[in-house]
């Protein structure tokens, strides 16, 4: 029987900045236009976190029953390691999705924008069919595209819209930066798993681009948020330069990727990229509030 610590490892807590960061920035954007509603921000965060953990358990289940996780370099997988029966991990995923749906339904009902139910439904489908179903899109090289959309524009603009009822161009630009950060985390993950995924027939973006192409792709994604930082600093407020602080966190990761790090050596890259995203989100949120 798996321990609580092992269930936590299966939830992949280190990926949670992907959920927290866009809600922070989306909420910062609401403060900037005077539309902040604290309890809606909390519910938006609950939706994001529940979906994130649900996706992680769903991936654990789907990859585990396919045998993709039979020989892993990364963190513990509950099904692949044989610690937990697949049905229990699937139930954990569905429970998380249920929490996200309930919190999301409250947000939709209180905002009066019922069309947002369609957005939530698309998010639910995206969460399950990333590695689930007969033809998971994560096995077709579309994982980074989905992560960019769901943890970038959808999460940031959704957080803003349910609170303020409108969208701003500043939020759109910052959502692109966060989408690139999230995609960079996944690109690093897929670079680490490239040999095993290739053997298992999992055609991730890394498998399609190859080793060198994936390293360039990661570096490009990591650069975009800092381009956004300088654009906002010179067009909106110098306070947005605070986002440069995230560069201190991610620079070693970029060097590591370019130096040819492989396997377990890439695990710190995932952690530091996610932390850089969180630092950037906090800095940008402060800039929204102060500016």
PDB file of N, CA, C and O in Angstrom, residues 32 169-171 173-174 228-241 284 287-291:
ATOM      1  N   UNK A  32      -5.227  45.664 -11.248  1.00  0.00           N
ATOM      2  CA  UNK A  32      -4.817  46.791 -12.098  1.00  0.00           C
ATOM      3  C   UNK A  32      -6.020  47.556 -12.652  1.00  0.00           C
ATOM      4  O   UNK A  32      -5.957  48.762 -12.873  1.00  0.00           O
ATOM      5  N   UNK A 169      -5.372  43.882 -22.615  1.00  0.00           N
ATOM      6  CA  UNK A 169      -4.246  43.488 -23.463  1.00  0.00           C
ATOM      7  C   UNK A 169      -3.027  43.126 -22.616  1.00  0.00           C
ATOM      8  O   UNK A 169      -2.237  42.264 -23.013  1.00  0.00           O
ATOM      9  N   UNK A 170      -2.874  43.766 -21.453  1.00  0.00           N
ATOM     10  CA  UNK A 170      -1.759  43.420 -20.571  1.00  0.00           C
ATOM     11  C   UNK A 170      -1.863  41.966 -20.110  1.00  0.00           C
ATOM     12  O   UNK A 170      -0.866  41.237 -20.043  1.00  0.00           O
ATOM     13  N   UNK A 171      -3.082  41.548 -19.800  1.00  0.00           N
ATOM     14  CA  UNK A 171      -3.291  40.164 -19.362  1.00  0.00           C
ATOM     15  C   UNK A 171      -2.993  39.188 -20.502  1.00  0.00           C
ATOM     16  O   UNK A 171      -2.421  38.118 -20.273  1.00  0.00           O
ATOM     17  N   UNK A 173      -0.842  39.585 -22.985  1.00  0.00           N
ATOM     18  CA  UNK A 173       0.607  39.489 -23.184  1.00  0.00           C
ATOM     19  C   UNK A 173       1.258  38.650 -22.087  1.00  0.00           C
ATOM     20  O   UNK A 173       2.107  37.790 -22.360  1.00  0.00           O
ATOM     21  N   UNK A 174       0.877  38.897 -20.843  1.00  0.00           N
ATOM     22  CA  UNK A 174       1.483  38.128 -19.750  1.00  0.00           C
ATOM     23  C   UNK A 174       1.052  36.662 -19.796  1.00  0.00           C
ATOM     24  O   UNK A 174       1.804  35.770 -19.373  1.00  0.00           O
ATOM     25  N   UNK A 228       8.890  39.655 -22.975  1.00  0.00           N
ATOM     26  CA  UNK A 228       7.654  40.293 -22.500  1.00  0.00           C
ATOM     27  C   UNK A 228       7.955  41.257 -21.356  1.00  0.00           C
ATOM     28  O   UNK A 228       7.416  42.370 -21.301  1.00  0.00           O
ATOM     29  N   UNK A 229       8.834  40.854 -20.447  1.00  0.00           N
ATOM     30  CA  UNK A 229       9.208  41.706 -19.311  1.00  0.00           C
ATOM     31  C   UNK A 229       9.738  43.051 -19.788  1.00  0.00           C
ATOM     32  O   UNK A 229       9.314  44.113 -19.305  1.00  0.00           O
ATOM     33  N   UNK A 230      10.656  43.030 -20.749  1.00  0.00           N
ATOM     34  CA  UNK A 230      11.252  44.281 -21.227  1.00  0.00           C
ATOM     35  C   UNK A 230      10.254  45.116 -22.029  1.00  0.00           C
ATOM     36  O   UNK A 230      10.252  46.346 -21.940  1.00  0.00           O
ATOM     37  N   UNK A 231       9.395  44.455 -22.782  1.00  0.00           N
ATOM     38  CA  UNK A 231       8.367  45.193 -23.534  1.00  0.00           C
ATOM     39  C   UNK A 231       7.452  45.946 -22.567  1.00  0.00           C
ATOM     40  O   UNK A 231       7.166  47.138 -22.751  1.00  0.00           O
ATOM     41  N   UNK A 232       6.995  45.264 -21.510  1.00  0.00           N
ATOM     42  CA  UNK A 232       6.104  45.896 -20.537  1.00  0.00           C
ATOM     43  C   UNK A 232       6.837  46.971 -19.728  1.00  0.00           C
ATOM     44  O   UNK A 232       6.245  48.003 -19.378  1.00  0.00           O
ATOM     45  N   UNK A 233       8.114  46.742 -19.437  1.00  0.00           N
ATOM     46  CA  UNK A 233       8.884  47.719 -18.659  1.00  0.00           C
ATOM     47  C   UNK A 233       9.028  49.034 -19.416  1.00  0.00           C
ATOM     48  O   UNK A 233       8.979  50.113 -18.814  1.00  0.00           O
ATOM     49  N   UNK A 234       9.186  48.949 -20.724  1.00  0.00           N
ATOM     50  CA  UNK A 234       9.405  50.163 -21.510  1.00  0.00           C
ATOM     51  C   UNK A 234       8.120  50.787 -22.037  1.00  0.00           C
ATOM     52  O   UNK A 234       8.119  51.953 -22.441  1.00  0.00           O
ATOM     53  N   UNK A 235       7.011  50.023 -22.036  1.00  0.00           N
ATOM     54  CA  UNK A 235       5.759  50.567 -22.562  1.00  0.00           C
ATOM     55  C   UNK A 235       4.712  50.839 -21.486  1.00  0.00           C
ATOM     56  O   UNK A 235       3.792  51.631 -21.721  1.00  0.00           O
ATOM     57  N   UNK A 236       4.853  50.187 -20.333  1.00  0.00           N
ATOM     58  CA  UNK A 236       3.833  50.343 -19.288  1.00  0.00           C
ATOM     59  C   UNK A 236       4.430  50.940 -18.011  1.00  0.00           C
ATOM     60  O   UNK A 236       4.043  52.023 -17.575  1.00  0.00           O
ATOM     61  N   UNK A 237       5.360  50.222 -17.389  1.00  0.00           N
ATOM     62  CA  UNK A 237       5.964  50.687 -16.139  1.00  0.00           C
ATOM     63  C   UNK A 237       7.291  49.976 -15.895  1.00  0.00           C
ATOM     64  O   UNK A 237       7.394  48.767 -16.134  1.00  0.00           O
ATOM     65  N   UNK A 238       8.295  50.713 -15.395  1.00  0.00           N
ATOM     66  CA  UNK A 238       9.582  50.084 -15.060  1.00  0.00           C
ATOM     67  C   UNK A 238       9.446  48.993 -13.991  1.00  0.00           C
ATOM     68  O   UNK A 238      10.340  48.150 -13.851  1.00  0.00           O
ATOM     69  N   UNK A 239       8.340  48.994 -13.242  1.00  0.00           N
ATOM     70  CA  UNK A 239       8.149  47.981 -12.209  1.00  0.00           C
ATOM     71  C   UNK A 239       8.153  46.567 -12.786  1.00  0.00           C
ATOM     72  O   UNK A 239       8.483  45.605 -12.086  1.00  0.00           O
ATOM     73  N   UNK A 240       7.799  46.451 -14.055  1.00  0.00           N
ATOM     74  CA  UNK A 240       7.769  45.115 -14.660  1.00  0.00           C
ATOM     75  C   UNK A 240       9.167  44.524 -14.810  1.00  0.00           C
ATOM     76  O   UNK A 240       9.310  43.318 -15.044  1.00  0.00           O
ATOM     77  N   UNK A 241      10.205  45.343 -14.649  1.00  0.00           N
ATOM     78  CA  UNK A 241      11.576  44.825 -14.672  1.00  0.00           C
ATOM     79  C   UNK A 241      11.846  43.865 -13.523  1.00  0.00           C
ATOM     80  O   UNK A 241      12.842  43.140 -13.536  1.00  0.00           O
ATOM     81  N   UNK A 284       5.625  39.932 -11.530  1.00  0.00           N
ATOM     82  CA  UNK A 284       4.714  40.598 -12.468  1.00  0.00           C
ATOM     83  C   UNK A 284       3.428  41.009 -11.763  1.00  0.00           C
ATOM     84  O   UNK A 284       2.859  42.075 -12.047  1.00  0.00           O
ATOM     85  N   UNK A 287       4.152  44.102  -9.948  1.00  0.00           N
ATOM     86  CA  UNK A 287       4.195  45.211 -10.903  1.00  0.00           C
ATOM     87  C   UNK A 287       2.793  45.675 -11.279  1.00  0.00           C
ATOM     88  O   UNK A 287       2.514  46.888 -11.366  1.00  0.00           O
ATOM     89  N   UNK A 288       1.873  44.718 -11.475  1.00  0.00           N
ATOM     90  CA  UNK A 288       0.481  45.072 -11.768  1.00  0.00           C
ATOM     91  C   UNK A 288      -0.105  45.917 -10.637  1.00  0.00           C
ATOM     92  O   UNK A 288      -0.754  46.938 -10.868  1.00  0.00           O
ATOM     93  N   UNK A 289       0.104  45.462  -9.417  1.00  0.00           N
ATOM     94  CA  UNK A 289      -0.494  46.141  -8.250  1.00  0.00           C
ATOM     95  C   UNK A 289       0.100  47.524  -8.030  1.00  0.00           C
ATOM     96  O   UNK A 289      -0.621  48.508  -7.830  1.00  0.00           O
ATOM     97  N   UNK A 290       1.437  47.606  -8.100  1.00  0.00           N
ATOM     98  CA  UNK A 290       2.101  48.879  -7.827  1.00  0.00           C
ATOM     99  C   UNK A 290       1.924  49.872  -8.959  1.00  0.00           C
ATOM    100  O   UNK A 290       1.657  51.064  -8.738  1.00  0.00           O
ATOM    101  N   UNK A 291       2.046  49.383 -10.193  1.00  0.00           N
ATOM    102  CA  UNK A 291       1.978  50.288 -11.341  1.00  0.00           C
ATOM    103  C   UNK A 291       0.566  50.757 -11.632  1.00  0.00           C
ATOM    104  O   UNK A 291       0.378  51.846 -12.141  1.00  0.00           O
TER     105      UNK A 291
END
